[in-house]
PDB file of C-alpha atoms in Angstrom:
ATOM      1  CA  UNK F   1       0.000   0.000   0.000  1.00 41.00           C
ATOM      2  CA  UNK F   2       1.355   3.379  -1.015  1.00 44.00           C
ATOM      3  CA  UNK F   3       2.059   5.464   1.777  1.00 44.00           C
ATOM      4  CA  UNK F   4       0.738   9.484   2.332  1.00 46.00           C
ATOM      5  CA  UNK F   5       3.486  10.817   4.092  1.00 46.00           C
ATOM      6  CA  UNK F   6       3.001  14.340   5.478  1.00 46.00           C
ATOM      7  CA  UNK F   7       0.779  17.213   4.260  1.00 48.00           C
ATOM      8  CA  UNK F   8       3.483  18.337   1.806  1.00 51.00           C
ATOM      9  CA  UNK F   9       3.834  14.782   0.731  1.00 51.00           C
ATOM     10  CA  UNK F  10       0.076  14.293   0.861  1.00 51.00           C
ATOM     11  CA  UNK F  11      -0.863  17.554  -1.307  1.00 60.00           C
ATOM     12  CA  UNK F  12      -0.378  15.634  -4.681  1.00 61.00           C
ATOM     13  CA  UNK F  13      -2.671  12.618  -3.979  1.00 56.00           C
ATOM     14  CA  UNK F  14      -5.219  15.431  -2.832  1.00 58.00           C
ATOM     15  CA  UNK F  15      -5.094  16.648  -6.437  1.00 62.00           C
ATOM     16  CA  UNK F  16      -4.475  13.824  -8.057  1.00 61.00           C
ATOM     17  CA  UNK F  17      -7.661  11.865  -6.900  1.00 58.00           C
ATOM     18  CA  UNK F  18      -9.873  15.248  -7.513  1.00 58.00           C
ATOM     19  CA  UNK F  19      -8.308  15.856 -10.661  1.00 63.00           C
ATOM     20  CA  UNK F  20      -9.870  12.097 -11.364  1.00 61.00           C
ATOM     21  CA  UNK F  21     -13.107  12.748  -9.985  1.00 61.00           C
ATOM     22  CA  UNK F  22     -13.807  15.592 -12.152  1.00 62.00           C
ATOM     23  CA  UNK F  23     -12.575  13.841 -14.751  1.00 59.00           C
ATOM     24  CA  UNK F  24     -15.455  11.223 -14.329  1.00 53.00           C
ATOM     25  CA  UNK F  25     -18.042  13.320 -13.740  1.00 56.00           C
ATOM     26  CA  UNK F  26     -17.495  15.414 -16.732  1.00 60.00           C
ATOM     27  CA  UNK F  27     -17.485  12.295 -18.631  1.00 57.00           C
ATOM     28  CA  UNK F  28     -20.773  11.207 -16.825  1.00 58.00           C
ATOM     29  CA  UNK F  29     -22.382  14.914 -17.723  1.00 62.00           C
ATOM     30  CA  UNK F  30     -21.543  14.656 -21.481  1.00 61.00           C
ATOM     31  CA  UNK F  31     -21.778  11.666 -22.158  1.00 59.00           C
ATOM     32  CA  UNK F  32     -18.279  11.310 -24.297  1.00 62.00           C
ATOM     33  CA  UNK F  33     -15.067   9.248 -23.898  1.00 60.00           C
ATOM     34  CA  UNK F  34     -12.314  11.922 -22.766  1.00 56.00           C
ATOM     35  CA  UNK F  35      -9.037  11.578 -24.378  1.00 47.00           C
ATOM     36  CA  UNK F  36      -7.848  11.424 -20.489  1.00 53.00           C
ATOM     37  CA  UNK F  37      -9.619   7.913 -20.091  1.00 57.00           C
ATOM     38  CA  UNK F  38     -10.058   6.921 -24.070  1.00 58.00           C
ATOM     39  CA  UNK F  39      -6.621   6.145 -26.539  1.00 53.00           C
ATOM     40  CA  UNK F  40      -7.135   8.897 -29.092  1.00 70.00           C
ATOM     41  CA  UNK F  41      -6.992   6.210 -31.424  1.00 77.00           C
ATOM     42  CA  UNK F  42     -10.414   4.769 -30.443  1.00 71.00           C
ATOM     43  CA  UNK F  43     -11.743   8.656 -30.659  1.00 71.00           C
ATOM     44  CA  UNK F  44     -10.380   9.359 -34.186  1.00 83.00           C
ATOM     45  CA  UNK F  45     -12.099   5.870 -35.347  1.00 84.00           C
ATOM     46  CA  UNK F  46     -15.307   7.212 -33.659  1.00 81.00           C
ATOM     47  CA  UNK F  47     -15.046  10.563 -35.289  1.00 82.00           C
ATOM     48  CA  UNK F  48     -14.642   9.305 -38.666  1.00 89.00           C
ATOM     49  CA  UNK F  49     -17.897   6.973 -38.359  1.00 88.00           C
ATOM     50  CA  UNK F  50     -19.453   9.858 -37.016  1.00 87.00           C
ATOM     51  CA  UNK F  51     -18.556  12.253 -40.320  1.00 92.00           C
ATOM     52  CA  UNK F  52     -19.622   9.723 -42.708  1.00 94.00           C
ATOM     53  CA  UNK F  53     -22.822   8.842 -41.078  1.00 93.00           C
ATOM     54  CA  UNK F  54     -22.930  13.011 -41.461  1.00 95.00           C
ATOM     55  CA  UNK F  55     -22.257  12.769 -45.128  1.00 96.00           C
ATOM     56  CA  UNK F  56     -24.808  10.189 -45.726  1.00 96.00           C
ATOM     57  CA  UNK F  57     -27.360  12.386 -43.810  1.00 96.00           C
ATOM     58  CA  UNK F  58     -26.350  14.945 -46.659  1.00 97.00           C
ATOM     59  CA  UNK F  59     -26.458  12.439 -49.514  1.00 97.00           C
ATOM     60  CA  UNK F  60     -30.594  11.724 -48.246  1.00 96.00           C
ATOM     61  CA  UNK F  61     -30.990  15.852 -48.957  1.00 97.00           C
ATOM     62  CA  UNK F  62     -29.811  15.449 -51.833  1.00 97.00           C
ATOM     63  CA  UNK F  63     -32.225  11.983 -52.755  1.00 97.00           C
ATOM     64  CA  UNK F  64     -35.030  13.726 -51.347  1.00 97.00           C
ATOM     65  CA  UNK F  65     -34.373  16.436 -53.795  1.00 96.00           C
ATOM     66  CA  UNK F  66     -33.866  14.506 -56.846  1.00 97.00           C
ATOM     67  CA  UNK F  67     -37.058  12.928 -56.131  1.00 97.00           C
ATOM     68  CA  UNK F  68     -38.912  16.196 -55.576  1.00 96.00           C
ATOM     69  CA  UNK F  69     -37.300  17.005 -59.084  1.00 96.00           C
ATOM     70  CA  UNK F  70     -38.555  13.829 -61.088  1.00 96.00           C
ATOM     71  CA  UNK F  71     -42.136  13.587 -59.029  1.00 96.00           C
ATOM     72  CA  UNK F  72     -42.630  17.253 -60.990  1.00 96.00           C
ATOM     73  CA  UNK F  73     -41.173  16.336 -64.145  1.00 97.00           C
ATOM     74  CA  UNK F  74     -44.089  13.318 -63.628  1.00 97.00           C
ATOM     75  CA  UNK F  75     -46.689  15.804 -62.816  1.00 97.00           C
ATOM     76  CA  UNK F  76     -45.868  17.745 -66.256  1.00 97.00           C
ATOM     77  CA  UNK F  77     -45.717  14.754 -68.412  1.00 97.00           C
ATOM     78  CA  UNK F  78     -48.935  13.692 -66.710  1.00 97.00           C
ATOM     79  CA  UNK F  79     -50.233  17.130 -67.899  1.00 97.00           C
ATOM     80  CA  UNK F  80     -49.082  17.058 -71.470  1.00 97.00           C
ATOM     81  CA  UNK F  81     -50.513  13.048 -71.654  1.00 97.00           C
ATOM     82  CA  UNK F  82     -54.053  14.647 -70.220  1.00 98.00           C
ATOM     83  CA  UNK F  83     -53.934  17.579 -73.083  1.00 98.00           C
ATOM     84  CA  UNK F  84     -52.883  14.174 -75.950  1.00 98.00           C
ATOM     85  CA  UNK F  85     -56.014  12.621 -74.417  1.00 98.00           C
ATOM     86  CA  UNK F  86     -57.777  15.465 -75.514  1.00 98.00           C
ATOM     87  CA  UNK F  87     -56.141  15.834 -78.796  1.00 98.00           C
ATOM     88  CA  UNK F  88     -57.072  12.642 -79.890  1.00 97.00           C
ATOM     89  CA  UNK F  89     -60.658  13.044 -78.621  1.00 98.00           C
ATOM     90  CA  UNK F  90     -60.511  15.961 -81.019  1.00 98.00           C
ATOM     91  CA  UNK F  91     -59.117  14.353 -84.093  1.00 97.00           C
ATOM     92  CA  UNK F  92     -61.516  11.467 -83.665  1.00 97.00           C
ATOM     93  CA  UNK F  93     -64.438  14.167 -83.903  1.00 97.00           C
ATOM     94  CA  UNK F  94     -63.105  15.689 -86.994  1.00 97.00           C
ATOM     95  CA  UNK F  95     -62.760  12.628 -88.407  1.00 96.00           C
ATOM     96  CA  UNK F  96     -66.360  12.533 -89.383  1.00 95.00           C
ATOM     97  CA  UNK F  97     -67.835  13.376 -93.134  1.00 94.00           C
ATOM     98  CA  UNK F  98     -70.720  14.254 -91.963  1.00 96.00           C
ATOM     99  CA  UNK F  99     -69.502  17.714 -90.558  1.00 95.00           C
ATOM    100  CA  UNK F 100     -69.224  21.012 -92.052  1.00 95.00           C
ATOM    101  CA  UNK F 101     -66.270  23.231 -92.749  1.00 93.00           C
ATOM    102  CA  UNK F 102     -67.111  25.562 -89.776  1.00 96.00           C
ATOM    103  CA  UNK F 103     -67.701  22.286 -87.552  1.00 97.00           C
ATOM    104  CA  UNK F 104     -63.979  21.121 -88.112  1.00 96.00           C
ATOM    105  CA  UNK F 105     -62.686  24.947 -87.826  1.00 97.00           C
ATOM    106  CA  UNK F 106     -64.265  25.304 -84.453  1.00 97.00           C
ATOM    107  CA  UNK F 107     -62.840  22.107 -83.645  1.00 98.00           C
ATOM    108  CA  UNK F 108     -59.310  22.764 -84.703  1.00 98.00           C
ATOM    109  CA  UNK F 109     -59.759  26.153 -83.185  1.00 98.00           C
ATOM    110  CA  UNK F 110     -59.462  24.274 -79.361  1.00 98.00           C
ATOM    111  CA  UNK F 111     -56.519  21.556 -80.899  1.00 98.00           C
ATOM    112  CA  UNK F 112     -54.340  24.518 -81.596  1.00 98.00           C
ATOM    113  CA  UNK F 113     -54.921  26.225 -78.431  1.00 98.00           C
ATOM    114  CA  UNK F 114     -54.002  22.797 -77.210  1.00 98.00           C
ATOM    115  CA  UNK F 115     -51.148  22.826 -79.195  1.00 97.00           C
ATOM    116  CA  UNK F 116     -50.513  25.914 -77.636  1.00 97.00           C
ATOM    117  CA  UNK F 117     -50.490  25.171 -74.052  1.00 97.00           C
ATOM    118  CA  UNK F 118     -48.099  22.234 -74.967  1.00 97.00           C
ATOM    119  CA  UNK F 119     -45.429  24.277 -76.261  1.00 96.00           C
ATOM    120  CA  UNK F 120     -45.849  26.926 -73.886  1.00 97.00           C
ATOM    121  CA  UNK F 121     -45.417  23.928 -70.865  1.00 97.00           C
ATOM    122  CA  UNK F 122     -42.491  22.940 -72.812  1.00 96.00           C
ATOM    123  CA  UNK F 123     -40.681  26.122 -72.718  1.00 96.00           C
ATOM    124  CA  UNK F 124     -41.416  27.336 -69.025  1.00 96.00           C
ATOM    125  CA  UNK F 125     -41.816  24.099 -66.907  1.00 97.00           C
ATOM    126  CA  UNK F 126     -39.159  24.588 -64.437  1.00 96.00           C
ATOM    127  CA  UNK F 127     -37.901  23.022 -60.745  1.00 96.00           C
ATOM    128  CA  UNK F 128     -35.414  24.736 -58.922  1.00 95.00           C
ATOM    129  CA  UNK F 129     -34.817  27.124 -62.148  1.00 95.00           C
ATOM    130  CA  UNK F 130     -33.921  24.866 -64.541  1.00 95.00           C
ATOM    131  CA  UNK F 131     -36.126  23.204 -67.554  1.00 95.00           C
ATOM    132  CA  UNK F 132     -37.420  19.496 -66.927  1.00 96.00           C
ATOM    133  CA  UNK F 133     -39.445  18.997 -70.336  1.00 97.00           C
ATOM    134  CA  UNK F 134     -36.600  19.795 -72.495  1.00 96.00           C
ATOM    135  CA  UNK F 135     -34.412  16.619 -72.918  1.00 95.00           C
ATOM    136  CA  UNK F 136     -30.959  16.246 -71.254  1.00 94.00           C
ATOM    137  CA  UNK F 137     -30.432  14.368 -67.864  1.00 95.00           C
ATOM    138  CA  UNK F 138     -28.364  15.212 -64.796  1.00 94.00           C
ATOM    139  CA  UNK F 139     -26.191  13.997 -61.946  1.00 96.00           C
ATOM    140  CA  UNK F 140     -26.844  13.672 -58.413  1.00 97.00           C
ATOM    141  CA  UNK F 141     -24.435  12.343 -55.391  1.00 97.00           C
ATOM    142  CA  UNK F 142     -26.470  10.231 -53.270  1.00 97.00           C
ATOM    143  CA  UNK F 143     -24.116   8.725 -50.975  1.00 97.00           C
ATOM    144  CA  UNK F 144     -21.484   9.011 -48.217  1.00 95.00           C
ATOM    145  CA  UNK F 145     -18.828   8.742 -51.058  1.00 95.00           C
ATOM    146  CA  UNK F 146     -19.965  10.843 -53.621  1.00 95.00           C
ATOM    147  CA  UNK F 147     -21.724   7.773 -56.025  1.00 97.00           C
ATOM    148  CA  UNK F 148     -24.123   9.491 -58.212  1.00 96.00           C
ATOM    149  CA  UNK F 149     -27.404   8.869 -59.800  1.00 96.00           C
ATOM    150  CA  UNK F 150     -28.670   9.812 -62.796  1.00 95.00           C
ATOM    151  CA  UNK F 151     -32.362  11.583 -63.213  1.00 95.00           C
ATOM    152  CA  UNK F 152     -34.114  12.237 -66.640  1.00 95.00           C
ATOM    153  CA  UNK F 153     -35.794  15.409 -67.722  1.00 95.00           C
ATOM    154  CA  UNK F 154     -38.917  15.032 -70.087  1.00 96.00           C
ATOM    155  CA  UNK F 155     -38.572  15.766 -73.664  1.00 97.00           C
ATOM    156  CA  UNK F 156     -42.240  17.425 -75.023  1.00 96.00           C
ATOM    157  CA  UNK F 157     -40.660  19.210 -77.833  1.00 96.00           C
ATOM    158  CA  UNK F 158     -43.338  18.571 -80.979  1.00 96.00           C
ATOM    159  CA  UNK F 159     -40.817  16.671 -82.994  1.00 95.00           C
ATOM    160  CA  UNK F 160     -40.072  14.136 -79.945  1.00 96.00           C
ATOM    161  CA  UNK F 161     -43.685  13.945 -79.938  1.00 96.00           C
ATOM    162  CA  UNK F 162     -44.077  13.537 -83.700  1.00 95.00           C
ATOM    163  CA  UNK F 163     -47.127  16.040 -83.823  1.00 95.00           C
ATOM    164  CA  UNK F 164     -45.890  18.845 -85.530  1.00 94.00           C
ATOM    165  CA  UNK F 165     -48.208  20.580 -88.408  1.00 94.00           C
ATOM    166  CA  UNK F 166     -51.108  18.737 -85.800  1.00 95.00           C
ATOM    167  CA  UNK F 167     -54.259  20.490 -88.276  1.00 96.00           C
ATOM    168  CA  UNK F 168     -57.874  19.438 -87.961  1.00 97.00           C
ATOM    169  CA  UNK F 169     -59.568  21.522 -90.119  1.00 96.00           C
ATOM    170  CA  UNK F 170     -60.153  18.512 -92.441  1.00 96.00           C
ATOM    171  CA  UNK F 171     -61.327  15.117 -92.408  1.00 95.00           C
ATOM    172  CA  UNK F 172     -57.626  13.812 -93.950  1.00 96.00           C
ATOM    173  CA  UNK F 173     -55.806  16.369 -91.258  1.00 96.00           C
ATOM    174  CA  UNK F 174     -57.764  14.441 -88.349  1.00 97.00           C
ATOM    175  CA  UNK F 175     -56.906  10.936 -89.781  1.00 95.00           C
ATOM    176  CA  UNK F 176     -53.158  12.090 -89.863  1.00 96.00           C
ATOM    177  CA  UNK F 177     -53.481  13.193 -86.314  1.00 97.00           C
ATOM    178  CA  UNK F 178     -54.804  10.273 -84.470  1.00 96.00           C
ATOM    179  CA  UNK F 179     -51.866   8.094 -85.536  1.00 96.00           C
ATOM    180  CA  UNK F 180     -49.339  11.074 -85.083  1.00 97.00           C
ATOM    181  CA  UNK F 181     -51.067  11.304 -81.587  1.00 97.00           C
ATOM    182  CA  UNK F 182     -50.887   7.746 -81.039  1.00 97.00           C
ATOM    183  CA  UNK F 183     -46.972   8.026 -81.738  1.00 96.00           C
ATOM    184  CA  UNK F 184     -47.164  10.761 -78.874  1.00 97.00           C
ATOM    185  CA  UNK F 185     -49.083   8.471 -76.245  1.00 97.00           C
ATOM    186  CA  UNK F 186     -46.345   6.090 -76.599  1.00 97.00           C
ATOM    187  CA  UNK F 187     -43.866   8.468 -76.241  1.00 97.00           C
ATOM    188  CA  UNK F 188     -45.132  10.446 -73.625  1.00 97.00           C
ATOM    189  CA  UNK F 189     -45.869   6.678 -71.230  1.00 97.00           C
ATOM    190  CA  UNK F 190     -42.062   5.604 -72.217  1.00 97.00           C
ATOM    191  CA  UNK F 191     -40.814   8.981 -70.732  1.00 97.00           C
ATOM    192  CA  UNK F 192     -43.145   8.451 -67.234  1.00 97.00           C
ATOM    193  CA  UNK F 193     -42.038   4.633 -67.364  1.00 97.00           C
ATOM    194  CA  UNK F 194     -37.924   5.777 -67.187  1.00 97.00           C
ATOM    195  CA  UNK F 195     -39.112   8.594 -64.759  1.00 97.00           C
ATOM    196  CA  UNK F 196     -40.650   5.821 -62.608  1.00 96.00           C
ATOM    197  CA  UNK F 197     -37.665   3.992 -62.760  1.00 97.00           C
ATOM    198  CA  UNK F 198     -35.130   6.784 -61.087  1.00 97.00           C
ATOM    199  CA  UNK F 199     -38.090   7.240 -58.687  1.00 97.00           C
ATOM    200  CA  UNK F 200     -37.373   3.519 -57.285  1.00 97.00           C
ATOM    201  CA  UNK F 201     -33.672   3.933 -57.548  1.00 97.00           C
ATOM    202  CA  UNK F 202     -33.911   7.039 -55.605  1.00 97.00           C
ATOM    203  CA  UNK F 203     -36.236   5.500 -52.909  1.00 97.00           C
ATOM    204  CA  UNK F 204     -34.206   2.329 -52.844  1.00 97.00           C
ATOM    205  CA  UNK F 205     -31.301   4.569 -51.996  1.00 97.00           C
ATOM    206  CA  UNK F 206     -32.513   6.687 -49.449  1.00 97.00           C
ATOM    207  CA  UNK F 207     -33.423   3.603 -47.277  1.00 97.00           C
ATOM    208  CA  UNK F 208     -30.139   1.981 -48.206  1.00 97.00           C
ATOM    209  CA  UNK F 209     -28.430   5.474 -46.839  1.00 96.00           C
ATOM    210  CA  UNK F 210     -31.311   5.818 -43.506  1.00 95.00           C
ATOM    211  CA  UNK F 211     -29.617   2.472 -42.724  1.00 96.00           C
ATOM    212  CA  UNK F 212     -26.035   2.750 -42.813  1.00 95.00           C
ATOM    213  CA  UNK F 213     -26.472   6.031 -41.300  1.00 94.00           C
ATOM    214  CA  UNK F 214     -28.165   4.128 -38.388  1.00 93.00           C
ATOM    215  CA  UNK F 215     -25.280   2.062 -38.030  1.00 92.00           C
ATOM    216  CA  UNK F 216     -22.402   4.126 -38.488  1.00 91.00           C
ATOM    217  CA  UNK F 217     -24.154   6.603 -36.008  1.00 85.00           C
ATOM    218  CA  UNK F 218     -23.983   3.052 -33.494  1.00 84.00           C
ATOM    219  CA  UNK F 219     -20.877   2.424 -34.342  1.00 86.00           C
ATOM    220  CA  UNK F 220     -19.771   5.977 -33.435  1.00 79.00           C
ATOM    221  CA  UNK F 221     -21.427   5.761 -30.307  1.00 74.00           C
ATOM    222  CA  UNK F 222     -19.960   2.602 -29.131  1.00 71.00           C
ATOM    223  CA  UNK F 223     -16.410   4.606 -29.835  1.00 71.00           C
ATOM    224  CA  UNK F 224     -16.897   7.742 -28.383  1.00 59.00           C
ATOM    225  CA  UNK F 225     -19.683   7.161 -26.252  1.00 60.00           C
ATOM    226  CA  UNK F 226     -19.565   7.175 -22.112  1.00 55.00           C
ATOM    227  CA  UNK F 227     -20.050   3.527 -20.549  1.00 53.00           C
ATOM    228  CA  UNK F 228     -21.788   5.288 -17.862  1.00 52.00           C
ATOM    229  CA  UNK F 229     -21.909   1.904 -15.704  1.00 53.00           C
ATOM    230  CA  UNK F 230     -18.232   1.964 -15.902  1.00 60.00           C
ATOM    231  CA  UNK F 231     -17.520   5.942 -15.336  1.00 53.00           C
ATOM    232  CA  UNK F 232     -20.250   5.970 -12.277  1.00 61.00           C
ATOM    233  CA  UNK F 233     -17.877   3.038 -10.736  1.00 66.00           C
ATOM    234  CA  UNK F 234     -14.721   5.012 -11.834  1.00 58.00           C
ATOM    235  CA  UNK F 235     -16.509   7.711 -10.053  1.00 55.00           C
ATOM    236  CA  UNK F 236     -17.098   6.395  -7.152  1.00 63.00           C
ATOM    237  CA  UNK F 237     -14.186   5.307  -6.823  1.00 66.00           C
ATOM    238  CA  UNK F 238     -12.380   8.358  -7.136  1.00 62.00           C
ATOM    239  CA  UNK F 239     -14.171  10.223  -5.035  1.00 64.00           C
ATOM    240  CA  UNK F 240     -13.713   8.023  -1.991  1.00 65.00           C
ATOM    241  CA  UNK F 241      -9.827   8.184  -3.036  1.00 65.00           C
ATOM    242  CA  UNK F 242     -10.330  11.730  -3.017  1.00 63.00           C
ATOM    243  CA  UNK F 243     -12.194  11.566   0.181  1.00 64.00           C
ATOM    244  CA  UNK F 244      -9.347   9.496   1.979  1.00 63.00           C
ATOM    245  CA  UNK F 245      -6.456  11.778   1.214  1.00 63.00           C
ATOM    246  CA  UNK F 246      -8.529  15.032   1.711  1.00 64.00           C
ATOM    247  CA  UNK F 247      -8.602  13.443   5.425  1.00 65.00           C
ATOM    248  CA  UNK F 248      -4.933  11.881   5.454  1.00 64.00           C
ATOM    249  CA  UNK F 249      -3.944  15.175   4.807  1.00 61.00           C
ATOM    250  CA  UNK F 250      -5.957  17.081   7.001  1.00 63.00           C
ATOM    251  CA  UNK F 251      -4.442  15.100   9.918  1.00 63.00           C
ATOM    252  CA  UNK F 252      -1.031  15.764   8.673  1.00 57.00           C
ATOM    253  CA  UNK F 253      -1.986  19.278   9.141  1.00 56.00           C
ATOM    254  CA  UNK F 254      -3.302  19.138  12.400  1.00 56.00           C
ATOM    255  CA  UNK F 255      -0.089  16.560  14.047  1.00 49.00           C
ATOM    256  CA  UNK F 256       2.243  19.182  12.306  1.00 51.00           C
ATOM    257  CA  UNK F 257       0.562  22.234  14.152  1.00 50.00           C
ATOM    258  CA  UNK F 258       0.459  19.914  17.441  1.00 53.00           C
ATOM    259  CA  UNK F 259       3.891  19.659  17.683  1.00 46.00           C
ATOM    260  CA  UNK F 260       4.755  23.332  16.621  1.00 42.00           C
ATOM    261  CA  UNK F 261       2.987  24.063  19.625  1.00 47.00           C
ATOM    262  CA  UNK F 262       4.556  21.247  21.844  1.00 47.00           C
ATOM    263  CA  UNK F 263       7.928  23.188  20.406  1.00 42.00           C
ATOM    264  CA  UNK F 264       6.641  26.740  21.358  1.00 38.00           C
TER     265      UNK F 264
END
């Protein structure tokens, strides 16, 4: 057993065993290893699992706003299959001998208008500022490491489509149309079916990121984290340590003044 000698001698194990306490309890209070009780090794391991489960919190922003990006670029080619629908109803009305001239010019008075809207949606439709209905893909990072994914923009241009010169104002015109429009329809479901795709590859990879951000975040924690079973023990101990020389050393102080006075 070590031995306290006198209150000089006794001073550092005062400090010592409250420098240890406090060490504990800080621990205890935050919650984190200390790089007093925890090889800095174990801490830089934790702190690296902790910055990539980080960076795969980011990577889910950035999924999450890819899909907002494709669900619109949906929503618009939903649109522009809604206004086809309506095109073809159209060109199947015109396609009738039994109608006048003015009956198919009213008629093909609403299909251009139609026409319009489409190539007014294809010029302006927009997310985030940029134009979804115009061709072209781009390039996302959806994980930790910087993998990307790759998200398609629509394409509603009239010659993708195949319905430019659309004219209904006669009974040939309208039989051109409903195949031209048919050509469209197809078109238009191939462009939702490849949008549907990146929508599952961009789900599939924000679960695959939720969970190995759940891990790495345990993984962190069983690094850096307090065993607070342990550092309440450690505790404990210290403090009655801390107790025993705070009263080792008070004695000390009170035989040295005894015999000062024995002296005097």
């Amino acid at each position: 057993m070590t031995s306290i000698g006198g209150p000089n001698h006794a001073t550092p194990y005062v400090n010592s065993a409250f420098q240890s306490t406090r060490v504990w309890l800080n621990e205890i209070a935050s919650g984190k290893n200390s790089y007093t009780t925890t090889s800095p090794a174990k801490l830089m391991i934790g702190n690296r699992l902790l910055n990539t489960a980080q960076r795969s919190s980011v990577a889910n922003m950035n999924v999450g706003f890819a899909t907002s990006r494709a669900q619109t670029v949906d929503s618009y080619l939903q649109g522009t299959h809604d206004t086809v629908s309506r095109l073809k109803e159209l060109s199947v009305q015109a396609n009738n001998g039994l109608l006048t001239d003015n009956d198919r010019d009213a008629i093909n008075a609403e299909a251009q208008e139609l026409m319009k809207h489409l190539g007014q949606t294809y010029q302006t439709a927009r997310f985030n500022g940029q134009e979804v209905l115009q061709g072209g893909t781009a390039d996302v990072a959806v994980t930790a490491d910087g993998d990307k994914a790759t998200v398609t923009n629509g394409d509603t241009s009239f010659a993708k489509l195949g319905i430019e010169g659309l004219d209904l104002s006669t009974q040939e015109g309208a039989e051109a149309a409903l195949e031209a429009l048919d050509t469209a329809t197809d078109e238009i479901s191939n462009q939702r079916a490849q949008i549907g795709t990146d929508l599952r590859k961009l789900e599939d990879q924000y679960e695959a990121n939720l969970a190995a951000e759940a891990n790495l975040r345990e993984a962190s924690s069983n690094q850096m984290d307090t065993d607070i079973a342990r550092a309440s023990t450690e505790f404990s101990t210290a403090s009655i340590r801390s107790q025993v020389a705070s009263a080792v050393a008070s004695q000390g102080n009170q035989l040295q003044g005894s015999m000062i006075s024995a002296l005097l």
